[in-house]
Amino acid sequence: MSLIQLHDLYFKPYISSNEIDRIIESLVEEVYNDLPKNEVPLFVGILNGSFLFAADFIRKFNRNCEVSFVKLASYQGTESTQIVDQLIGINEDLTDRTVIILEDIIDTGNTLQKIYEIFKNKHVKELKIATLFFKPEVYKKELPINYIGKSIEDKFIVGYGLDYNGHGRNLPSVYQLTSKPNMKNIVLFGPPGAGKGTQAEILKDKYNLIHISTGVVFREHIKNETELGVLAKSYIDAGDLVPDEVTINMLKEEVNKNSNANGFIFDGFPRTQSQAVALEDFLAEKGEQVNGMVALEVPENLLVERLLERGKTSGRSDDTDESKIRNRFNEYNTKTAVLKDFYEEKNKYYGVNGVGSIEEITARISKIFDTL
Ligand code: AMP
């Protein structure tokens, strides 16, 4: 899940659709177990926010029930200046019925109080309240809430029926308000030998960013013979990718070491779809995002030449042997190249001609960095 923007505000992932599903399941179970066997309850969803919650709730309620939706409307009373509240949409005779209100969220309890007042003279047998979310810090009333899905902190949320100025209701999960992202995070992309490392070293100073090269971090681990280094060595020597889980955890650790950074240049990461998704999730949790992927485009025959040339001095075991180099391209073409689509879909892909002098290429990349 990524950071999202609605109107002028940013929201970060907060409660996943799977968690919502589990919350509703246990709410349904509680309600179900409290009801006498032959009781046919009337569920009343409060519009607009509860439409998804109510739909999912009653779908899981495996017994006879009735369903209705109401909207709370305030209007100016004719005889006084007092605001009068009314429920629009209740046509059923509620006498002696068990009514269960389905609310998406209860915060101050003002709406809840209005509902209680309106139902006071409807002669119901029992009125119960089930709410998906509840904000205990701001709830000011004594009124009972019979069923609470999840208590949450007092921060503005959207999604799963809840909106910000009309937007966000259709999101399948819930997001929490966060401040505007303030990092510049760029994925420097391209096949082995495209010049990512060289360019990143220049750009990190120019833009005051932290350069993380997963290849470099791996090679340090190998040199220091750490557990991670021992694990990664066989993959790297063969020109294979190191398994995702290992790489992702290492990347997170490197980012967390620099939590006050202006932003990062990711070089050699992500290299697979699941690494890209993990990076998205990880940054979104921090209220940050990838601003863009800048890709160095270089023809493959030129790259092999460059790598063999580099192998003469780099001391890298994977630069010396043409078959290992070919395998790295194979890994790139089968697992990594798809990331172009991943970022293109988000309008975050920027291709740059990677053939030319170092300075020329820096200038081309800088033009893009300046806009991100
Ligand atoms: P590089 O220095 O970026 O060319 O990376 C050298 C080698 O390190 C690669 O061929 C892989 O074996 C390993 N490696 C670096 N980054 C990653 C990554 N994101 N995922 C998996 N393996 C990686």
Tab-separated table of C-alpha atoms and ligand atoms in Angstrom:
chain	number	residue	atom	x	y	z
A	1	MET	CA	0.000	0.000	0.000
A	2	SER	CA	1.260	3.441	-0.886
A	3	LEU	CA	0.896	6.898	0.479
A	4	ILE	CA	-2.131	8.593	-1.102
A	5	GLN	CA	-3.180	12.169	-1.708
A	6	LEU	CA	-6.791	13.377	-1.505
A	7	HIS	CA	-7.298	17.024	-2.401
A	8	ASP	CA	-4.563	18.883	-0.502
A	9	LEU	CA	-3.827	16.228	2.127
A	10	TYR	CA	-1.679	13.090	2.378
A	11	PHE	CA	-2.721	9.841	4.015
A	12	LYS	CA	-0.698	6.778	4.947
A	13	PRO	CA	-1.884	3.157	5.146
A	14	TYR	CA	-3.443	2.465	8.544
A	15	ILE	CA	-5.830	-0.517	8.628
A	16	SER	CA	-5.647	-3.080	5.851
A	17	SER	CA	-8.699	-4.566	4.192
A	18	ASN	CA	-7.767	-7.952	5.674
A	19	GLU	CA	-7.777	-6.508	9.172
A	20	ILE	CA	-11.111	-4.800	8.538
A	21	ASP	CA	-12.477	-8.134	7.441
A	22	ARG	CA	-11.332	-9.808	10.648
A	23	ILE	CA	-12.754	-6.992	12.799
A	24	ILE	CA	-16.145	-7.291	11.147
A	25	GLU	CA	-16.111	-11.044	11.472
A	26	SER	CA	-15.709	-10.842	15.231
A	27	LEU	CA	-18.292	-8.049	15.518
A	28	VAL	CA	-20.805	-10.204	13.675
A	29	GLU	CA	-20.036	-13.113	15.956
A	30	GLU	CA	-20.622	-11.019	19.087
A	31	VAL	CA	-23.912	-9.628	17.806
A	32	TYR	CA	-25.035	-13.035	16.630
A	33	ASN	CA	-24.326	-14.718	19.952
A	34	ASP	CA	-26.219	-12.044	21.910
A	35	LEU	CA	-29.430	-12.396	19.916
A	36	PRO	CA	-32.187	-14.831	20.923
A	37	LYS	CA	-32.475	-17.649	18.381
A	38	ASN	CA	-35.784	-16.620	16.800
A	39	GLU	CA	-35.211	-12.867	16.881
A	40	VAL	CA	-35.118	-11.178	13.471
A	41	PRO	CA	-33.097	-7.995	13.998
A	42	LEU	CA	-33.351	-4.850	11.942
A	43	PHE	CA	-29.937	-3.513	11.024
A	44	VAL	CA	-29.872	0.200	10.339
A	45	GLY	CA	-26.845	1.631	8.553
A	46	ILE	CA	-26.152	5.325	8.994
A	47	LEU	CA	-25.360	6.887	5.618
A	48	ASN	CA	-23.138	7.803	3.987
A	49	GLY	CA	-20.088	6.485	5.801
A	50	SER	CA	-21.385	3.071	6.849
A	51	PHE	CA	-22.441	1.739	3.470
A	52	LEU	CA	-19.425	-0.547	3.029
A	53	PHE	CA	-19.330	-1.631	6.651
A	54	ALA	CA	-23.047	-2.418	6.676
A	55	ALA	CA	-22.802	-4.323	3.402
A	56	ASP	CA	-19.916	-6.460	4.634
A	57	PHE	CA	-21.485	-6.927	8.068
A	58	ILE	CA	-24.826	-8.240	6.864
A	59	ARG	CA	-23.173	-10.424	4.251
A	60	LYS	CA	-21.488	-12.253	7.122
A	61	PHE	CA	-24.643	-12.354	9.267
A	62	ASN	CA	-25.842	-15.826	8.549
A	63	ARG	CA	-29.440	-15.643	9.804
A	64	ASN	CA	-32.689	-13.869	8.911
A	65	CYS	CA	-32.500	-10.140	9.318
A	66	GLU	CA	-33.825	-6.937	7.834
A	67	VAL	CA	-31.728	-4.083	6.580
A	68	SER	CA	-32.418	-0.406	6.254
A	69	PHE	CA	-30.359	2.686	5.661
A	70	VAL	CA	-30.967	6.112	7.114
A	71	LYS	CA	-29.472	9.501	6.741
A	72	LEU	CA	-29.255	11.972	9.547
A	73	ALA	CA	-30.446	15.365	8.368
A	74	SER	CA	-30.431	18.614	10.279
A	75	TYR	CA	-32.897	21.319	9.388
A	76	GLN	CA	-33.907	24.652	10.815
A	77	GLY	CA	-37.104	24.231	12.838
A	78	THR	CA	-39.948	26.451	11.625
A	79	GLU	CA	-40.925	27.899	14.985
A	80	SER	CA	-37.585	28.553	16.534
A	81	THR	CA	-33.980	28.971	15.580
A	82	GLN	CA	-33.278	25.537	17.013
A	83	ILE	CA	-31.650	22.933	14.756
A	84	VAL	CA	-33.780	19.808	14.554
A	85	ASP	CA	-32.392	16.405	13.646
A	86	GLN	CA	-34.300	13.844	11.733
A	87	LEU	CA	-33.644	10.441	10.284
A	88	ILE	CA	-34.592	10.160	6.648
A	89	GLY	CA	-35.387	6.721	5.376
A	90	ILE	CA	-36.963	4.853	8.314
A	91	ASN	CA	-40.364	3.718	7.122
A	92	GLU	CA	-40.644	0.474	9.071
A	93	ASP	CA	-42.810	0.195	12.154
A	94	LEU	CA	-40.226	-0.269	14.845
A	95	THR	CA	-42.560	-1.219	17.654
A	96	ASP	CA	-41.088	-4.122	19.621
A	97	ARG	CA	-38.257	-4.610	17.153
A	98	THR	CA	-34.655	-5.220	18.006
A	99	VAL	CA	-32.802	-2.479	16.158
A	100	ILE	CA	-29.050	-2.591	15.710
A	101	ILE	CA	-27.448	0.587	14.448
A	102	LEU	CA	-24.384	0.111	12.232
A	103	GLU	CA	-22.049	3.081	12.427
A	104	ASP	CA	-18.718	3.440	10.649
A	105	ILE	CA	-17.118	5.574	13.338
A	106	ILE	CA	-18.005	7.140	16.664
A	107	ASP	CA	-15.818	9.996	17.865
A	108	THR	CA	-17.375	12.734	20.022
A	109	GLY	CA	-20.667	10.846	20.199
A	110	ASN	CA	-22.759	13.779	18.950
A	111	THR	CA	-24.313	11.767	16.131
A	112	LEU	CA	-24.851	8.850	18.466
A	113	GLN	CA	-26.739	11.091	20.875
A	114	LYS	CA	-28.998	12.325	18.086
A	115	ILE	CA	-29.732	8.735	17.111
A	116	TYR	CA	-30.630	7.816	20.686
A	117	GLU	CA	-32.960	10.821	20.916
A	118	ILE	CA	-34.693	9.997	17.661
A	119	PHE	CA	-35.255	6.375	18.623
A	120	LYS	CA	-36.469	7.261	22.132
A	121	ASN	CA	-40.135	7.376	21.146
A	122	LYS	CA	-40.177	4.661	18.504
A	123	HIS	CA	-41.155	1.983	21.062
A	124	VAL	CA	-38.421	-0.404	20.008
A	125	LYS	CA	-37.824	-3.504	22.099
A	126	GLU	CA	-34.125	-2.872	22.164
A	127	LEU	CA	-31.736	-0.434	20.531
A	128	LYS	CA	-28.125	-1.485	20.173
A	129	ILE	CA	-25.157	0.241	18.630
A	130	ALA	CA	-22.371	-1.458	16.691
A	131	THR	CA	-19.546	0.704	15.437
A	132	LEU	CA	-16.623	-0.321	13.299
A	133	PHE	CA	-14.248	2.323	14.712
A	134	PHE	CA	-14.280	4.181	17.992
A	135	LYS	CA	-12.127	7.058	19.241
A	136	PRO	CA	-11.999	6.697	23.039
A	137	GLU	CA	-9.890	9.842	23.515
A	138	VAL	CA	-12.610	12.159	22.212
A	139	TYR	CA	-15.779	10.344	23.218
A	140	LYS	CA	-17.608	12.613	25.665
A	141	LYS	CA	-20.940	10.897	26.270
A	142	GLU	CA	-22.227	8.385	28.784
A	143	LEU	CA	-24.336	6.620	26.168
A	144	PRO	CA	-23.672	2.922	25.798
A	145	ILE	CA	-21.935	1.533	22.720
A	146	ASN	CA	-22.697	-2.157	22.653
A	147	TYR	CA	-20.216	-3.371	20.071
A	148	ILE	CA	-16.901	-1.809	19.148
A	149	GLY	CA	-14.865	-3.144	16.240
A	150	LYS	CA	-11.609	-1.340	16.881
A	151	SER	CA	-10.586	1.559	19.100
A	152	ILE	CA	-8.308	3.940	17.269
A	153	GLU	CA	-6.289	7.017	18.121
A	154	ASP	CA	-7.730	10.458	17.496
A	155	LYS	CA	-6.390	11.084	14.011
A	156	PHE	CA	-8.380	11.797	10.873
A	157	ILE	CA	-8.972	8.690	8.758
A	158	VAL	CA	-10.372	8.003	5.307
A	159	GLY	CA	-11.280	4.976	3.237
A	160	TYR	CA	-13.721	2.104	3.548
A	161	GLY	CA	-16.703	4.444	3.400
A	162	LEU	CA	-15.063	7.383	5.172
A	163	ASP	CA	-14.277	10.476	3.156
A	164	TYR	CA	-12.314	13.663	3.095
A	165	ASN	CA	-14.375	16.260	1.249
A	166	GLY	CA	-16.148	13.556	-0.693
A	167	HIS	CA	-13.071	11.598	-1.731
A	168	GLY	CA	-11.728	8.318	-0.396
A	169	ARG	CA	-14.922	6.410	0.331
A	170	ASN	CA	-14.132	3.783	-2.294
A	171	LEU	CA	-10.746	2.808	-0.846
A	172	PRO	CA	-10.833	-0.815	0.351
A	173	SER	CA	-8.627	-0.064	3.338
A	174	VAL	CA	-8.280	2.746	5.847
A	175	TYR	CA	-5.664	5.504	5.673
A	176	GLN	CA	-4.581	7.985	8.326
A	177	LEU	CA	-3.790	11.648	7.848
A	178	THR	CA	-0.073	12.344	7.670
A	179	SER	CA	2.047	15.403	6.967
A	180	LYS	CA	3.249	16.189	3.475
A	181	PRO	CA	6.137	13.869	2.574
A	182	ASN	CA	9.395	15.763	2.929
A	183	MET	CA	11.955	13.361	1.520
A	184	LYS	CA	13.231	13.106	-2.027
A	185	ASN	CA	13.494	9.380	-2.715
A	186	ILE	CA	14.741	8.306	-6.096
A	187	VAL	CA	15.274	4.889	-7.580
A	188	LEU	CA	18.246	4.995	-9.923
A	189	PHE	CA	17.560	2.241	-12.366
A	190	GLY	CA	19.280	0.449	-15.196
A	191	PRO	CA	21.022	-2.796	-16.145
A	192	PRO	CA	24.412	-3.798	-14.684
A	193	GLY	CA	27.097	-1.436	-15.911
A	194	ALA	CA	24.707	1.381	-16.828
A	195	GLY	CA	26.569	3.782	-14.563
A	196	LYS	CA	24.177	3.953	-11.626
A	197	GLY	CA	26.902	3.855	-9.005
A	198	THR	CA	29.021	6.513	-10.691
A	199	GLN	CA	26.091	8.861	-11.125
A	200	ALA	CA	24.703	8.249	-7.631
A	201	GLU	CA	28.031	9.263	-6.067
A	202	ILE	CA	27.864	12.618	-7.855
A	203	LEU	CA	24.143	13.219	-7.350
A	204	LYS	CA	24.112	12.406	-3.632
A	205	ASP	CA	26.373	15.403	-2.942
A	206	LYS	CA	24.606	17.671	-5.375
A	207	TYR	CA	21.184	16.975	-3.817
A	208	ASN	CA	22.277	16.143	-0.266
A	209	LEU	CA	20.825	12.638	-0.381
A	210	ILE	CA	21.978	9.337	1.095
A	211	HIS	CA	23.188	6.869	-1.523
A	212	ILE	CA	22.293	3.260	-0.789
A	213	SER	CA	23.754	0.690	-3.159
A	214	THR	CA	22.631	-2.773	-2.137
A	215	GLY	CA	25.499	-4.239	-4.187
A	216	VAL	CA	28.030	-2.178	-2.206
A	217	VAL	CA	26.412	-3.107	1.113
A	218	PHE	CA	26.503	-6.779	0.159
A	219	ARG	CA	30.172	-6.551	-0.828
A	220	GLU	CA	30.978	-4.920	2.523
A	221	HIS	CA	29.245	-7.743	4.322
A	222	ILE	CA	31.220	-10.255	2.272
A	223	LYS	CA	34.489	-8.480	3.033
A	224	ASN	CA	33.690	-8.423	6.748
A	225	GLU	CA	32.565	-12.039	6.585
A	226	THR	CA	29.284	-11.337	8.362
A	227	GLU	CA	26.517	-13.934	8.443
A	228	LEU	CA	24.689	-11.967	5.755
A	229	GLY	CA	27.852	-11.760	3.669
A	230	VAL	CA	28.385	-15.513	3.804
A	231	LEU	CA	24.785	-16.065	2.768
A	232	ALA	CA	24.884	-13.560	-0.099
A	233	LYS	CA	28.289	-14.550	-1.505
A	234	SER	CA	27.272	-17.640	-3.448
A	235	TYR	CA	24.442	-15.790	-5.188
A	236	ILE	CA	26.559	-12.777	-6.054
A	237	ASP	CA	29.491	-14.861	-7.313
A	238	ALA	CA	27.158	-16.663	-9.686
A	239	GLY	CA	25.534	-13.424	-10.864
A	240	ASP	CA	22.198	-14.460	-9.334
A	241	LEU	CA	19.965	-12.202	-7.298
A	242	VAL	CA	20.124	-12.565	-3.529
A	243	PRO	CA	16.730	-13.743	-2.145
A	244	ASP	CA	14.199	-10.940	-1.643
A	245	GLU	CA	13.637	-11.344	2.063
A	246	VAL	CA	17.334	-11.001	2.864
A	247	THR	CA	17.749	-8.026	0.558
A	248	ILE	CA	14.632	-6.221	1.759
A	249	ASN	CA	15.580	-6.528	5.431
A	250	MET	CA	19.065	-5.265	4.703
A	251	LEU	CA	17.692	-2.288	2.765
A	252	LYS	CA	15.319	-1.362	5.593
A	253	GLU	CA	18.176	-1.453	8.038
A	254	GLU	CA	20.241	0.898	5.860
A	255	VAL	CA	17.339	3.346	5.553
A	256	ASN	CA	16.636	3.270	9.283
A	257	LYS	CA	20.270	4.094	10.018
A	258	ASN	CA	19.637	7.444	8.300
A	259	SER	CA	16.215	8.437	9.573
A	260	ASN	CA	17.001	12.160	9.442
A	261	ALA	CA	18.042	12.116	5.795
A	262	ASN	CA	16.653	14.510	3.182
A	263	GLY	CA	16.035	11.482	1.055
A	264	PHE	CA	17.705	8.526	-0.628
A	265	ILE	CA	19.109	7.460	-3.948
A	266	PHE	CA	18.376	3.757	-4.234
A	267	ASP	CA	20.921	2.128	-6.499
A	268	GLY	CA	20.412	-1.534	-7.341
A	269	PHE	CA	17.191	-1.690	-5.361
A	270	PRO	CA	14.435	-2.615	-6.039
A	271	ARG	CA	15.372	-5.379	-8.457
A	272	THR	CA	12.163	-7.446	-8.291
A	273	GLN	CA	8.469	-6.689	-8.159
A	274	SER	CA	8.200	-7.814	-4.550
A	275	GLN	CA	11.143	-5.583	-3.568
A	276	ALA	CA	9.344	-2.666	-5.213
A	277	VAL	CA	6.145	-3.401	-3.303
A	278	ALA	CA	8.099	-3.765	-0.060
A	279	LEU	CA	9.805	-0.411	-0.627
A	280	GLU	CA	6.436	1.216	-1.306
A	281	ASP	CA	4.944	-0.204	1.926
A	282	PHE	CA	8.009	0.595	3.982
A	283	LEU	CA	8.188	4.238	2.899
A	284	ALA	CA	4.413	4.697	3.177
A	285	GLU	CA	4.556	3.606	6.832
A	286	LYS	CA	6.875	6.548	7.371
A	287	GLY	CA	4.596	8.898	5.437
A	288	GLU	CA	7.081	8.960	2.568
A	289	GLN	CA	7.161	7.699	-1.010
A	290	VAL	CA	9.342	7.073	-4.042
A	291	ASN	CA	9.273	10.317	-6.012
A	292	GLY	CA	10.447	8.740	-9.202
A	293	MET	CA	12.461	6.085	-10.968
A	294	VAL	CA	15.233	7.492	-13.147
A	295	ALA	CA	16.441	4.851	-15.592
A	296	LEU	CA	19.747	4.888	-17.453
A	297	GLU	CA	19.160	3.400	-20.886
A	298	VAL	CA	22.245	1.794	-22.460
A	299	PRO	CA	22.408	-0.895	-25.202
A	300	GLU	CA	23.450	-4.315	-23.892
A	301	ASN	CA	26.538	-4.824	-26.128
A	302	LEU	CA	28.027	-1.603	-24.774
A	303	LEU	CA	27.342	-2.765	-21.222
A	304	VAL	CA	29.228	-6.059	-21.549
A	305	GLU	CA	32.249	-4.146	-22.824
A	306	ARG	CA	32.017	-1.689	-19.943
A	307	LEU	CA	31.734	-4.451	-17.347
A	308	LEU	CA	34.681	-6.455	-18.708
A	309	GLU	CA	36.712	-3.253	-18.707
A	310	ARG	CA	35.646	-2.483	-15.124
A	311	GLY	CA	36.476	-6.076	-14.139
A	312	LYS	CA	40.151	-5.448	-14.881
A	313	THR	CA	40.350	-3.069	-11.896
A	314	SER	CA	37.187	-3.412	-9.768
A	315	GLY	CA	38.194	-6.698	-8.161
A	316	ARG	CA	34.570	-7.789	-8.456
A	317	SER	CA	34.229	-11.526	-8.965
A	318	ASP	CA	31.067	-11.008	-11.023
A	319	ASP	CA	32.697	-8.568	-13.480
A	320	THR	CA	35.424	-10.828	-14.850
A	321	ASP	CA	33.676	-13.723	-16.465
A	322	GLU	CA	31.461	-13.119	-19.494
A	323	SER	CA	29.106	-15.981	-18.630
A	324	LYS	CA	28.454	-14.487	-15.170
A	325	ILE	CA	27.868	-11.118	-16.768
A	326	ARG	CA	25.415	-12.682	-19.206
A	327	ASN	CA	23.630	-14.287	-16.258
A	328	ARG	CA	23.302	-10.898	-14.569
A	329	PHE	CA	21.649	-9.578	-17.719
A	330	ASN	CA	19.404	-12.586	-17.745
A	331	GLU	CA	18.382	-11.864	-14.147
A	332	TYR	CA	17.854	-8.233	-15.107
A	333	ASN	CA	15.724	-9.020	-18.126
A	334	THR	CA	13.574	-11.653	-16.431
A	335	LYS	CA	13.093	-10.141	-12.962
A	336	THR	CA	14.099	-6.485	-12.893
A	337	ALA	CA	13.123	-4.948	-16.226
A	338	VAL	CA	9.394	-5.314	-15.339
A	339	LEU	CA	9.824	-2.558	-12.759
A	340	LYS	CA	9.709	-0.061	-15.588
A	341	ASP	CA	6.005	-0.901	-15.924
A	342	PHE	CA	5.533	-0.787	-12.163
A	343	TYR	CA	6.673	2.842	-11.979
A	344	GLU	CA	5.304	3.831	-15.363
A	345	GLU	CA	1.825	2.900	-14.148
A	346	LYS	CA	2.275	5.373	-11.323
A	347	ASN	CA	3.585	8.020	-13.739
A	348	LYS	CA	6.917	7.855	-11.988
A	349	TYR	CA	9.217	6.482	-14.706
A	350	TYR	CA	11.816	8.745	-16.305
A	351	GLY	CA	14.108	7.292	-18.962
A	352	VAL	CA	17.498	8.914	-19.605
A	353	ASN	CA	19.956	8.214	-22.400
A	354	GLY	CA	22.893	6.600	-20.545
A	355	VAL	CA	25.385	6.861	-23.415
A	356	GLY	CA	27.739	9.820	-23.240
A	357	SER	CA	30.282	11.382	-20.913
A	358	ILE	CA	29.753	11.229	-17.149
A	359	GLU	CA	29.079	14.985	-17.067
A	360	GLU	CA	26.575	14.831	-19.900
A	361	ILE	CA	24.647	12.082	-18.184
A	362	THR	CA	24.728	13.867	-14.811
A	363	ALA	CA	23.242	16.913	-16.532
A	364	ARG	CA	20.464	14.817	-18.087
A	365	ILE	CA	19.595	13.169	-14.769
A	366	SER	CA	19.766	16.479	-12.882
A	367	LYS	CA	17.102	17.947	-15.128
A	368	ILE	CA	14.755	15.251	-13.887
A	369	PHE	CA	15.895	15.336	-10.248
A	370	ASP	CA	15.120	19.057	-10.190
A	371	THR	CA	11.471	18.351	-10.973
A	372	LEU	CA	10.970	15.527	-8.459
B	1	AMP	P1	25.383	-4.437	-8.119
B	1	AMP	O1	26.561	-3.907	-7.402
B	1	AMP	O2	24.164	-3.548	-7.949
B	1	AMP	O3	25.627	-4.783	-9.554
B	1	AMP	O4	24.972	-5.807	-7.384
B	1	AMP	C1	25.846	-6.903	-7.392
B	1	AMP	C2	25.127	-8.166	-6.980
B	1	AMP	O5	24.581	-8.032	-5.668
B	1	AMP	C3	23.931	-8.540	-7.849
B	1	AMP	O6	24.308	-9.208	-9.032
B	1	AMP	C4	23.162	-9.419	-6.911
B	1	AMP	O7	23.719	-10.693	-6.780
B	1	AMP	C5	23.336	-8.711	-5.574
B	1	AMP	N1	22.279	-7.687	-5.400
B	1	AMP	C6	22.437	-6.334	-5.311
B	1	AMP	N2	21.261	-5.703	-5.147
B	1	AMP	C7	20.322	-6.684	-5.121
B	1	AMP	C8	18.902	-6.690	-5.007
B	1	AMP	N3	18.210	-5.544	-4.884
B	1	AMP	N4	18.270	-7.889	-5.011
B	1	AMP	C9	18.949	-9.034	-5.121
B	1	AMP	N5	20.267	-9.098	-5.266
B	1	AMP	C10	20.971	-7.948	-5.271
